[in-house]
């Protein structure tokens, strides 16, 4: 393993040197002119360009869109504060949101930004978004130049979290090629995009907010080995890395770890097996709630974080740890003895080979991980090793995403989640219409659904948090240890970066899932010392 890592690193160093020599990258890492060079995974490059309608800022890897302004934004506590908006309110029935915006904002082509542009942006996202769900939006209407109304098909209390990631585009300059040459009103202007290699941003001199401290940002799209090589060669000021490289010492750099809600966990199908359109839904072993509870207690997450992540992570108790809507009742301590007792009480007795049995069935299940993801594979293997102590046999298997979604209806799969919105909770646990089950793994609880539905129907965002908490556990039922426990959460993975000495990276808010654009959300606040 160590030899492969060294060989891979040498290849990456050679490749990076070749790219620099050939001029493939236009890099200027110069503190004197306020420039910063940052590496990101190749998956961070937006395939459809820098267009909010196609995921820029609002995709799986949620971030602030840099080029465009948003109506509001999240602060370090993940509360909502104004950006373009000067105020906003919601009607008592939750069906109309009214937003007042600034009157002093211009796009980088000199045209004023008005409520017409806001309405146009949201209606375009409603009609064309290939990433986010806008089905709750009936229509956005510009009442006057500085007032926009959002008329909803249904109440949606967490609408401000959507407003925090949708960048406003200019109606007069928007067409099918917008994502390739975006015009915005945000902190930065996109100056150059060499697809597959890099994108360069420069500070917007007419930005309505505080002048950005960093005047130029160059983003290099690289795999982890190449990013490490870029730091070792002095090419990058900030290079993303993984826990497996965290013990590397690079002269002139230090390791920055950022806490996240980028969690890893696995589903446990909660129903007995049945065939639905040729796909098996349910699992006879994990359908036993005491089995799921025992598994949750039998995993030593601290050991897992130390062993797999070199200590760079935090225990995950839910999909929304540390968020305003997180229910602390989700906390579960490692207790192997209690786990064994649960298995005993449920009738799963230890066989001659150490694996438990019940009515002729082995205490066994398959735990899948996505091919090529070394961290998910290591977490799966560690889970399998730990559950042997419980008398449960876990078979790990690498799979492609082309089959993983269907397979997860009957087998466990290591997933990655984490977003700055309660909708993550909803999308994982809420029963889908016309199916009677949650989307990603067989599970249903009418009471849990009811709390989440009521939370969305609230006209007060902060008041809705208590309902999201009750969906997790209300003292009687929910999705935590004493409830249905349909998912087992393992850890929140720290995002790691090698940072050049002398560069002060501004304090980061919790990063969501995805080791990409979140690091530069506040690039305008960074500075060279």
Short mmCIF file of C-alpha atoms in Angstrom, two decimals:
data_model
loop_
_atom_site.label_atom_id
_atom_site.label_comp_id
_atom_site.label_asym_id
_atom_site.label_seq_id
_atom_site.Cartn_x
_atom_site.Cartn_y
_atom_site.Cartn_z
CA UNK A 1 0.00 0.00 0.00
CA UNK A 2 2.79 2.42 0.94
CA UNK A 3 4.72 1.55 -2.28
CA UNK A 4 1.61 2.23 -4.39
CA UNK A 5 1.13 5.58 -2.66
CA UNK A 6 4.75 6.60 -3.28
CA UNK A 7 4.57 5.50 -6.92
CA UNK A 8 1.31 7.38 -7.40
CA UNK A 9 2.79 10.50 -5.84
CA UNK A 10 5.89 10.36 -8.06
CA UNK A 11 3.66 10.05 -11.13
CA UNK A 12 1.60 13.00 -9.93
CA UNK A 13 4.72 15.11 -9.40
CA UNK A 14 5.90 14.31 -12.91
CA UNK A 15 2.49 15.07 -14.40
CA UNK A 16 2.20 18.37 -12.53
CA UNK A 17 5.68 19.40 -13.67
CA UNK A 18 4.76 18.56 -17.26
CA UNK A 19 1.56 20.60 -17.10
CA UNK A 20 3.36 23.60 -15.66
CA UNK A 21 6.14 23.38 -18.22
CA UNK A 22 3.68 23.06 -21.08
CA UNK A 23 1.73 26.08 -19.88
CA UNK A 24 -1.47 24.11 -19.33
CA UNK A 25 -1.95 26.01 -16.09
CA UNK A 26 -1.79 29.80 -15.89
CA UNK A 27 -0.73 30.03 -12.27
CA UNK A 28 0.26 33.12 -10.35
CA UNK A 29 0.78 32.36 -6.68
CA UNK A 30 1.90 35.81 -5.61
CA UNK A 31 1.01 37.14 -2.18
CA UNK A 32 2.09 40.65 -3.16
CA UNK A 33 -0.82 41.09 -5.58
CA UNK A 34 -3.41 39.38 -3.39
CA UNK A 35 -3.54 36.20 -5.47
CA UNK A 36 -4.37 32.73 -4.19
CA UNK A 37 -4.15 29.36 -5.96
CA UNK A 38 -6.45 26.62 -4.63
CA UNK A 39 -6.82 23.02 -5.77
CA UNK A 40 -10.15 21.21 -5.89
CA UNK A 41 -11.17 17.66 -6.88
CA UNK A 42 -11.90 17.22 -10.57
CA UNK A 43 -15.51 16.45 -9.63
CA UNK A 44 -15.87 20.06 -8.45
CA UNK A 45 -15.70 21.44 -11.98
CA UNK A 46 -19.29 22.25 -13.03
CA UNK A 47 -19.97 20.24 -16.19
CA UNK A 48 -22.75 22.58 -17.31
CA UNK A 49 -20.86 25.74 -16.48
CA UNK A 50 -21.46 28.44 -13.90
CA UNK A 51 -25.23 28.60 -14.30
CA UNK A 52 -27.48 28.34 -11.20
CA UNK A 53 -30.14 26.55 -13.26
CA UNK A 54 -27.79 23.63 -13.75
CA UNK A 55 -26.38 23.22 -10.29
CA UNK A 56 -23.78 25.99 -9.87
CA UNK A 57 -24.07 26.84 -6.18
CA UNK A 58 -27.12 24.67 -5.68
CA UNK A 59 -26.00 21.18 -6.55
CA UNK A 60 -25.01 18.30 -4.34
CA UNK A 61 -21.92 20.23 -3.22
CA UNK A 62 -23.79 23.27 -1.92
CA UNK A 63 -21.83 26.51 -1.77
CA UNK A 64 -22.15 30.23 -2.33
CA UNK A 65 -21.86 30.95 -6.05
CA UNK A 66 -19.12 33.68 -5.89
CA UNK A 67 -19.92 35.10 -9.34
CA UNK A 68 -23.58 35.81 -8.63
CA UNK A 69 -25.27 37.39 -5.61
CA UNK A 70 -27.86 35.53 -3.57
CA UNK A 71 -30.86 37.00 -1.80
CA UNK A 72 -29.65 35.77 1.59
CA UNK A 73 -26.74 33.70 2.86
CA UNK A 74 -25.94 31.49 5.82
CA UNK A 75 -23.65 32.74 8.58
CA UNK A 76 -21.15 30.71 10.61
CA UNK A 77 -23.94 29.51 12.90
CA UNK A 78 -25.91 28.49 9.78
CA UNK A 79 -28.55 31.07 10.50
CA UNK A 80 -29.86 33.29 7.69
CA UNK A 81 -28.63 36.82 7.01
CA UNK A 82 -29.34 39.26 4.16
CA UNK A 83 -27.26 39.64 1.03
CA UNK A 84 -29.23 41.24 -1.83
CA UNK A 85 -32.29 41.21 0.39
CA UNK A 86 -32.93 44.03 2.83
CA UNK A 87 -35.86 42.20 4.42
CA UNK A 88 -38.11 39.23 3.78
CA UNK A 89 -41.31 37.81 5.24
CA UNK A 90 -43.75 34.96 4.81
CA UNK A 91 -47.54 35.04 4.83
CA UNK A 92 -49.38 33.24 7.63
CA UNK A 93 -50.49 30.45 5.29
CA UNK A 94 -46.89 29.96 4.14
CA UNK A 95 -47.82 30.37 0.48
CA UNK A 96 -46.29 33.79 -0.24
CA UNK A 97 -42.76 34.97 0.48
CA UNK A 98 -42.06 38.69 -0.01
CA UNK A 99 -38.48 39.89 -0.42
CA UNK A 100 -37.25 43.47 -0.61
CA UNK A 101 -33.88 43.92 -2.34
CA UNK A 102 -31.18 46.59 -2.52
CA UNK A 103 -31.48 49.31 -5.16
CA UNK A 104 -27.74 49.94 -5.60
CA UNK A 105 -26.59 46.68 -7.23
CA UNK A 106 -25.31 46.39 -10.79
CA UNK A 107 -24.28 43.46 -12.93
CA UNK A 108 -20.71 43.50 -14.21
CA UNK A 109 -21.92 44.74 -17.61
CA UNK A 110 -23.20 47.89 -15.90
CA UNK A 111 -26.92 47.08 -15.99
CA UNK A 112 -28.89 47.42 -12.73
CA UNK A 113 -30.08 44.31 -10.90
CA UNK A 114 -33.83 44.53 -10.25
CA UNK A 115 -36.61 42.34 -8.92
CA UNK A 116 -37.33 41.37 -12.55
CA UNK A 117 -33.95 39.60 -12.65
CA UNK A 118 -34.71 37.82 -9.40
CA UNK A 119 -38.10 36.63 -10.65
CA UNK A 120 -36.59 35.58 -13.98
CA UNK A 121 -33.84 33.59 -12.22
CA UNK A 122 -36.22 31.64 -10.02
CA UNK A 123 -38.75 30.96 -12.75
CA UNK A 124 -35.90 29.72 -14.94
CA UNK A 125 -34.70 27.42 -12.16
CA UNK A 126 -38.26 26.18 -11.66
CA UNK A 127 -38.53 25.29 -15.35
CA UNK A 128 -35.03 24.03 -16.04
CA UNK A 129 -33.20 23.01 -12.87
CA UNK A 130 -31.54 19.65 -13.38
CA UNK A 131 -30.26 19.42 -9.82
CA UNK A 132 -32.47 21.09 -7.21
CA UNK A 133 -36.18 20.63 -6.60
CA UNK A 134 -38.27 23.74 -7.33
CA UNK A 135 -41.65 22.01 -7.55
CA UNK A 136 -42.83 23.91 -4.46
CA UNK A 137 -42.53 27.22 -6.39
CA UNK A 138 -45.59 28.23 -8.40
CA UNK A 139 -44.27 31.56 -9.68
CA UNK A 140 -41.89 34.39 -8.84
CA UNK A 141 -43.32 37.84 -9.56
CA UNK A 142 -41.63 41.26 -9.57
CA UNK A 143 -44.02 43.62 -7.81
CA UNK A 144 -41.76 46.61 -8.49
CA UNK A 145 -38.04 47.18 -9.06
CA UNK A 146 -37.10 46.24 -5.50
CA UNK A 147 -39.84 43.80 -4.45
CA UNK A 148 -40.27 40.19 -5.50
CA UNK A 149 -42.95 37.75 -4.39
CA UNK A 150 -42.62 34.00 -4.42
CA UNK A 151 -45.98 32.29 -4.78
CA UNK A 152 -45.75 28.71 -3.61
CA UNK A 153 -47.71 25.62 -4.60
CA UNK A 154 -47.36 24.47 -1.02
CA UNK A 155 -45.97 25.87 2.20
CA UNK A 156 -42.20 25.53 2.41
CA UNK A 157 -40.77 27.01 5.61
CA UNK A 158 -37.15 26.35 4.67
CA UNK A 159 -37.32 28.50 1.52
CA UNK A 160 -34.58 30.82 2.92
CA UNK A 161 -32.08 27.96 2.60
CA UNK A 162 -32.93 27.79 -1.10
CA UNK A 163 -32.56 31.58 -1.40
CA UNK A 164 -29.08 31.23 0.13
CA UNK A 165 -27.68 29.20 -2.79
CA UNK A 166 -29.47 30.47 -5.91
CA UNK A 167 -27.32 33.06 -7.69
CA UNK A 168 -29.21 35.83 -9.51
CA UNK A 169 -28.65 36.03 -13.29
CA UNK A 170 -29.38 38.96 -15.64
CA UNK A 171 -32.52 38.47 -17.71
CA UNK A 172 -31.14 40.70 -20.48
CA UNK A 173 -27.94 38.66 -20.86
CA UNK A 174 -29.11 35.13 -20.24
CA UNK A 175 -29.13 32.42 -22.92
CA UNK A 176 -28.08 28.79 -23.36
CA UNK A 177 -24.41 29.81 -23.27
CA UNK A 178 -24.62 31.77 -20.03
CA UNK A 179 -22.78 29.14 -17.97
CA UNK A 180 -19.71 29.43 -20.17
CA UNK A 181 -19.43 33.24 -19.82
CA UNK A 182 -21.46 34.20 -16.76
CA UNK A 183 -22.37 37.78 -15.88
CA UNK A 184 -23.19 38.37 -12.24
CA UNK A 185 -23.13 40.90 -9.43
CA UNK A 186 -21.18 38.92 -6.86
CA UNK A 187 -17.81 39.32 -5.24
CA UNK A 188 -15.85 37.92 -8.19
CA UNK A 189 -15.82 37.89 -11.99
CA UNK A 190 -14.91 34.76 -13.92
CA UNK A 191 -12.04 35.82 -16.19
CA UNK A 192 -10.84 32.53 -17.68
CA UNK A 193 -11.97 28.92 -17.77
CA UNK A 194 -9.72 26.25 -19.25
CA UNK A 195 -12.02 23.25 -19.06
CA UNK A 196 -10.56 20.24 -17.34
CA UNK A 197 -7.74 22.32 -15.89
CA UNK A 198 -8.50 25.60 -14.15
CA UNK A 199 -10.77 28.58 -13.67
CA UNK A 200 -9.62 32.08 -12.76
CA UNK A 201 -11.65 34.67 -10.84
CA UNK A 202 -10.86 38.33 -10.20
CA UNK A 203 -12.46 40.61 -7.63
CA UNK A 204 -15.45 42.60 -8.85
CA UNK A 205 -14.42 46.29 -8.58
CA UNK A 206 -18.08 47.37 -8.47
CA UNK A 207 -19.19 44.90 -5.79
CA UNK A 208 -21.73 46.51 -3.46
CA UNK A 209 -20.31 44.90 -0.32
CA UNK A 210 -16.92 45.12 1.33
CA UNK A 211 -13.95 45.06 -1.04
CA UNK A 212 -12.54 41.52 -1.26
CA UNK A 213 -9.11 41.17 0.35
CA UNK A 214 -8.08 38.54 -2.20
CA UNK A 215 -8.04 40.07 -5.66
CA UNK A 216 -7.44 36.95 -7.73
CA UNK A 217 -8.41 33.31 -7.20
CA UNK A 218 -7.15 30.50 -9.41
CA UNK A 219 -8.77 27.10 -8.95
CA UNK A 220 -6.88 24.05 -10.25
CA UNK A 221 -8.94 20.88 -10.76
CA UNK A 222 -6.83 17.92 -9.62
CA UNK A 223 -7.02 14.48 -8.04
CA UNK A 224 -5.57 14.12 -4.53
CA UNK A 225 -2.16 12.88 -5.69
CA UNK A 226 -1.74 15.80 -8.09
CA UNK A 227 -2.94 18.27 -5.45
CA UNK A 228 -0.32 17.00 -3.02
CA UNK A 229 2.30 17.33 -5.75
CA UNK A 230 1.14 20.90 -6.41
CA UNK A 231 1.77 21.76 -2.77
CA UNK A 232 5.12 19.99 -2.71
CA UNK A 233 6.21 21.91 -5.81
CA UNK A 234 4.92 25.22 -4.43
CA UNK A 235 2.37 25.57 -7.23
CA UNK A 236 -0.69 25.82 -4.96
CA UNK A 237 -1.30 27.94 -1.88
CA UNK A 238 -4.11 25.68 -0.67
CA UNK A 239 -4.23 22.03 -1.70
CA UNK A 240 -7.04 19.66 -0.76
CA UNK A 241 -5.91 16.33 0.65
CA UNK A 242 -7.12 13.17 2.37
CA UNK A 243 -6.53 11.61 5.77
CA UNK A 244 -4.19 9.08 4.16
CA UNK A 245 -1.79 11.96 3.35
CA UNK A 246 -2.26 13.85 6.60
CA UNK A 247 1.07 12.66 7.97
CA UNK A 248 2.99 14.29 5.09
CA UNK A 249 5.22 17.17 6.08
CA UNK A 250 5.65 19.83 3.40
CA UNK A 251 8.13 22.62 4.01
CA UNK A 252 6.38 25.97 4.09
CA UNK A 253 2.92 24.47 4.59
CA UNK A 254 0.72 23.43 7.50
CA UNK A 255 -2.33 21.17 7.62
CA UNK A 256 -5.75 22.79 8.05
CA UNK A 257 -8.67 20.64 9.12
CA UNK A 258 -12.22 21.95 8.76
CA UNK A 259 -15.14 20.38 10.63
CA UNK A 260 -18.03 19.28 8.47
CA UNK A 261 -21.44 17.73 8.29
CA UNK A 262 -20.03 15.64 5.42
CA UNK A 263 -21.17 12.41 6.96
CA UNK A 264 -20.79 8.73 6.12
CA UNK A 265 -23.27 6.10 7.18
CA UNK A 266 -25.19 3.14 5.86
CA UNK A 267 -28.83 2.24 5.44
CA UNK A 268 -30.45 -0.87 6.92
CA UNK A 269 -33.63 -1.90 5.03
CA UNK A 270 -36.45 -2.06 7.57
CA UNK A 271 -38.97 -4.33 5.83
CA UNK A 272 -39.25 -8.00 4.97
CA UNK A 273 -38.14 -8.83 1.40
CA UNK A 274 -40.61 -8.41 -1.47
CA UNK A 275 -40.27 -8.02 -5.21
CA UNK A 276 -41.26 -4.70 -6.75
CA UNK A 277 -40.91 -4.49 -10.53
CA UNK A 278 -37.99 -6.88 -10.52
CA UNK A 279 -36.14 -5.16 -7.66
CA UNK A 280 -35.98 -6.75 -4.21
CA UNK A 281 -37.04 -4.39 -1.43
CA UNK A 282 -36.33 -5.30 2.18
CA UNK A 283 -34.02 -7.61 4.10
CA UNK A 284 -35.13 -10.35 6.50
CA UNK A 285 -32.19 -9.82 8.87
CA UNK A 286 -32.15 -6.02 9.11
CA UNK A 287 -35.98 -5.90 9.25
CA UNK A 288 -35.59 -6.77 12.96
CA UNK A 289 -35.46 -3.43 14.81
CA UNK A 290 -33.42 -4.97 17.65
CA UNK A 291 -30.81 -6.05 15.11
CA UNK A 292 -30.56 -2.46 13.87
CA UNK A 293 -30.34 -1.14 17.41
CA UNK A 294 -27.66 -3.67 18.29
CA UNK A 295 -25.59 -2.80 15.23
CA UNK A 296 -25.76 0.89 16.13
CA UNK A 297 -24.48 0.18 19.65
CA UNK A 298 -21.76 -2.25 18.54
CA UNK A 299 -19.76 0.21 16.41
CA UNK A 300 -16.90 2.01 18.15
CA UNK A 301 -16.86 5.20 16.11
CA UNK A 302 -13.91 6.75 17.92
CA UNK A 303 -11.80 3.73 16.99
CA UNK A 304 -13.07 3.98 13.43
CA UNK A 305 -12.13 7.66 13.14
CA UNK A 306 -8.66 6.99 14.53
CA UNK A 307 -8.10 3.93 12.38
CA UNK A 308 -9.61 5.07 9.06
CA UNK A 309 -9.36 8.87 9.21
CA UNK A 310 -6.15 9.30 11.24
CA UNK A 311 -8.26 11.14 13.80
CA UNK A 312 -9.57 13.75 11.34
CA UNK A 313 -13.30 13.44 11.84
CA UNK A 314 -16.09 13.58 14.39
CA UNK A 315 -18.64 11.01 15.44
CA UNK A 316 -21.85 11.17 13.42
CA UNK A 317 -25.06 10.53 15.31
CA UNK A 318 -27.39 11.74 12.57
CA UNK A 319 -27.43 13.30 9.11
CA UNK A 320 -27.70 16.78 10.65
CA UNK A 321 -25.20 16.89 13.50
CA UNK A 322 -24.40 20.41 14.79
CA UNK A 323 -27.21 21.96 12.75
CA UNK A 324 -29.90 24.19 14.32
CA UNK A 325 -32.46 21.40 13.78
CA UNK A 326 -30.31 18.57 15.24
CA UNK A 327 -31.86 16.57 18.09
CA UNK A 328 -29.27 15.66 20.73
CA UNK A 329 -31.32 12.58 21.62
CA UNK A 330 -29.56 10.99 18.65
CA UNK A 331 -26.37 10.59 20.72
CA UNK A 332 -25.56 6.91 21.28
CA UNK A 333 -22.58 5.58 23.20
CA UNK A 334 -20.64 2.51 22.10
CA UNK A 335 -21.83 -0.43 24.23
CA UNK A 336 -20.99 -3.90 22.93
CA UNK A 337 -22.45 -5.64 25.99
CA UNK A 338 -25.81 -3.91 25.51
CA UNK A 339 -25.69 -4.80 21.81
CA UNK A 340 -25.11 -8.48 22.60
CA UNK A 341 -27.99 -8.41 25.05
CA UNK A 342 -30.32 -7.01 22.40
CA UNK A 343 -29.33 -9.78 19.99
CA UNK A 344 -29.87 -12.39 22.69
CA UNK A 345 -33.31 -11.02 23.55
CA UNK A 346 -34.24 -11.00 19.87
CA UNK A 347 -33.42 -14.71 19.63
CA UNK A 348 -30.17 -14.47 17.69
CA UNK A 349 -27.92 -17.07 19.36
CA UNK A 350 -24.23 -17.66 18.68
CA UNK A 351 -23.41 -20.59 16.39
CA UNK A 352 -20.35 -22.84 16.37
CA UNK A 353 -18.53 -20.49 13.99
CA UNK A 354 -19.23 -17.47 16.18
CA UNK A 355 -21.93 -16.11 13.86
CA UNK A 356 -25.38 -15.80 15.37
CA UNK A 357 -28.39 -17.66 13.99
CA UNK A 358 -32.15 -17.60 14.35
CA UNK A 359 -34.58 -20.09 12.87
CA UNK A 360 -31.90 -21.36 10.51
CA UNK A 361 -30.96 -17.87 9.24
CA UNK A 362 -27.47 -16.46 9.67
CA UNK A 363 -26.95 -13.04 11.25
CA UNK A 364 -25.38 -11.68 8.08
CA UNK A 365 -25.73 -8.88 5.57
CA UNK A 366 -23.86 -7.30 2.65
CA UNK A 367 -22.35 -3.83 3.07
CA UNK A 368 -21.61 -2.15 -0.26
CA UNK A 369 -19.34 0.79 -1.03
CA UNK A 370 -18.79 2.77 -4.22
CA UNK A 371 -15.94 1.51 -6.38
CA UNK A 372 -12.83 3.68 -6.20
CA UNK A 373 -13.75 5.37 -2.90
CA UNK A 374 -10.99 4.23 -0.55
CA UNK A 375 -12.49 5.93 2.51
CA UNK A 376 -15.92 4.31 2.10
CA UNK A 377 -14.23 0.97 1.49
CA UNK A 378 -12.14 1.34 4.66
CA UNK A 379 -15.23 2.31 6.67
CA UNK A 380 -17.07 -0.73 5.34
CA UNK A 381 -14.16 -3.04 6.19
CA UNK A 382 -13.84 -1.56 9.68
CA UNK A 383 -17.58 -1.98 10.24
CA UNK A 384 -17.31 -5.64 9.17
CA UNK A 385 -14.42 -6.27 11.55
CA UNK A 386 -16.19 -4.63 14.49
CA UNK A 387 -19.48 -6.43 13.96
CA UNK A 388 -17.71 -9.81 14.13
CA UNK A 389 -17.51 -9.13 17.88
CA UNK A 390 -21.30 -8.98 17.90
CA UNK A 391 -21.57 -12.27 16.02
CA UNK A 392 -22.72 -10.62 12.81
CA UNK A 393 -21.11 -11.54 9.49
CA UNK A 394 -20.69 -8.61 7.09
CA UNK A 395 -19.65 -9.15 3.48
CA UNK A 396 -18.21 -6.01 1.89
CA UNK A 397 -18.62 -5.39 -1.83
CA UNK A 398 -17.56 -2.62 -4.19
CA UNK A 399 -20.30 -1.53 -6.60
CA UNK A 400 -20.94 1.09 -9.26
CA UNK A 401 -23.63 3.73 -8.88
CA UNK A 402 -25.42 2.28 -11.90
CA UNK A 403 -26.56 -0.62 -9.69
CA UNK A 404 -26.06 0.74 -6.16
CA UNK A 405 -29.42 2.54 -5.86
CA UNK A 406 -31.44 -0.58 -6.69
CA UNK A 407 -29.21 -2.83 -4.60
CA UNK A 408 -29.61 -0.51 -1.59
CA UNK A 409 -33.30 -1.41 -1.46
CA UNK A 410 -32.27 -4.79 -0.04
CA UNK A 411 -28.63 -4.42 1.04
CA UNK A 412 -26.71 -1.87 3.09
CA UNK A 413 -24.64 0.77 1.28
CA UNK A 414 -22.13 3.30 2.62
CA UNK A 415 -23.47 6.73 1.64
CA UNK A 416 -22.19 10.29 1.87
CA UNK A 417 -24.63 13.05 2.87
CA UNK A 418 -24.68 16.44 4.54
CA UNK A 419 -26.26 19.79 3.61
CA UNK A 420 -27.10 23.18 5.12
CA UNK A 421 -30.81 22.43 4.93
CA UNK A 422 -33.32 20.22 6.78
CA UNK A 423 -34.38 18.84 3.40
CA UNK A 424 -31.53 16.35 3.72
CA UNK A 425 -33.46 14.79 6.61
CA UNK A 426 -36.66 14.84 4.58
CA UNK A 427 -35.14 13.31 1.47
CA UNK A 428 -33.67 10.38 3.38
CA UNK A 429 -36.50 9.50 5.78
CA UNK A 430 -39.80 10.81 4.40
CA UNK A 431 -42.17 8.43 2.63
CA UNK A 432 -42.38 9.14 -1.09
CA UNK A 433 -45.77 9.73 -2.66
CA UNK A 434 -47.42 6.64 -4.14
CA UNK A 435 -44.69 4.26 -2.91
CA UNK A 436 -45.27 3.86 0.83
CA UNK A 437 -41.54 3.93 1.46
CA UNK A 438 -38.59 6.29 1.73
CA UNK A 439 -36.55 6.79 -1.42
CA UNK A 440 -33.13 5.35 -0.69
CA UNK A 441 -33.96 2.44 1.62
CA UNK A 442 -37.22 0.73 2.67
CA UNK A 443 -38.60 2.64 5.66
CA UNK A 444 -41.84 4.37 6.63
CA UNK A 445 -43.16 6.02 9.78
CA UNK A 446 -46.35 8.11 9.59
CA UNK A 447 -45.50 10.08 12.73
CA UNK A 448 -42.06 11.01 11.41
CA UNK A 449 -43.67 12.06 8.12
CA UNK A 450 -46.25 14.14 9.96
CA UNK A 451 -43.64 16.13 11.89
CA UNK A 452 -41.66 16.88 8.73
CA UNK A 453 -44.79 17.87 6.82
CA UNK A 454 -45.79 20.22 9.64
CA UNK A 455 -42.27 21.65 9.70
CA UNK A 456 -42.48 22.52 6.01
CA UNK A 457 -45.93 24.04 6.45
CA UNK A 458 -44.81 26.38 9.21
CA UNK A 459 -44.67 30.08 8.35
CA UNK A 460 -41.75 30.58 10.75
CA UNK A 461 -38.39 29.05 9.83
CA UNK A 462 -36.92 29.02 13.33
CA UNK A 463 -40.15 27.70 14.85
CA UNK A 464 -39.98 24.79 12.41
CA UNK A 465 -36.70 23.55 13.91
CA UNK A 466 -38.51 21.97 16.86
CA UNK A 467 -40.66 19.92 14.49
CA UNK A 468 -37.58 18.69 12.62
CA UNK A 469 -36.16 17.65 15.99
CA UNK A 470 -39.35 15.76 16.88
CA UNK A 471 -39.13 13.90 13.57
CA UNK A 472 -35.86 12.52 14.88
CA UNK A 473 -37.26 11.62 18.32
CA UNK A 474 -40.34 12.84 20.16
CA UNK A 475 -39.98 10.70 23.29
CA UNK A 476 -41.97 7.84 21.81
CA UNK A 477 -40.96 7.30 18.21
CA UNK A 478 -38.52 8.54 15.61
CA UNK A 479 -35.38 7.58 13.71
CA UNK A 480 -32.89 7.42 16.59
CA UNK A 481 -31.66 4.48 18.73
CA UNK A 482 -34.83 4.02 20.76
CA UNK A 483 -36.94 4.47 17.65
CA UNK A 484 -36.70 2.80 14.25
CA UNK A 485 -32.96 3.44 13.60
CA UNK A 486 -33.22 2.82 9.82
CA UNK A 487 -29.76 4.32 9.16
CA UNK A 488 -26.46 3.86 11.00
CA UNK A 489 -24.31 7.00 11.03
CA UNK A 490 -20.56 6.62 11.44
CA UNK A 491 -18.57 9.83 11.12
CA UNK A 492 -18.33 13.36 9.78
CA UNK A 493 -15.17 13.57 7.70
CA UNK A 494 -12.94 16.59 8.29
CA UNK A 495 -11.96 18.39 5.09
CA UNK A 496 -8.18 18.66 5.00
CA UNK A 497 -5.95 21.17 3.21
CA UNK A 498 -2.27 21.95 3.02
CA UNK A 499 -2.02 25.76 3.41
CA UNK A 500 1.03 27.86 2.57
CA UNK A 501 2.61 29.64 5.51
CA UNK A 502 1.61 33.30 5.63
CA UNK A 503 -1.86 32.77 4.19
CA UNK A 504 -4.64 33.29 6.71
CA UNK A 505 -7.69 31.28 5.66
CA UNK A 506 -10.78 32.90 7.19
CA UNK A 507 -12.78 30.90 9.75
CA UNK A 508 -14.91 28.34 7.99
CA UNK A 509 -18.50 27.43 8.72
CA UNK A 510 -19.34 23.73 8.75
CA UNK A 511 -18.68 22.31 5.31
CA UNK A 512 -21.45 20.25 3.71
CA UNK A 513 -20.93 17.06 1.70
CA UNK A 514 -18.29 17.47 -0.98
CA UNK A 515 -14.65 18.46 -0.67
CA UNK A 516 -14.84 21.33 -3.15
CA UNK A 517 -16.09 24.91 -3.37
CA UNK A 518 -17.00 25.31 0.30
CA UNK A 519 -13.42 26.21 1.21
CA UNK A 520 -13.59 29.40 -0.89
CA UNK A 521 -17.05 30.51 0.25
CA UNK A 522 -15.34 33.32 2.16
CA UNK A 523 -12.25 33.75 -0.06
CA UNK A 524 -12.91 37.52 0.02
CA UNK A 525 -12.03 37.46 3.75
CA UNK A 526 -8.72 35.61 3.42
CA UNK A 527 -5.50 37.57 3.61
CA UNK A 528 -1.75 37.29 3.37
CA UNK A 529 0.06 38.16 6.58
#
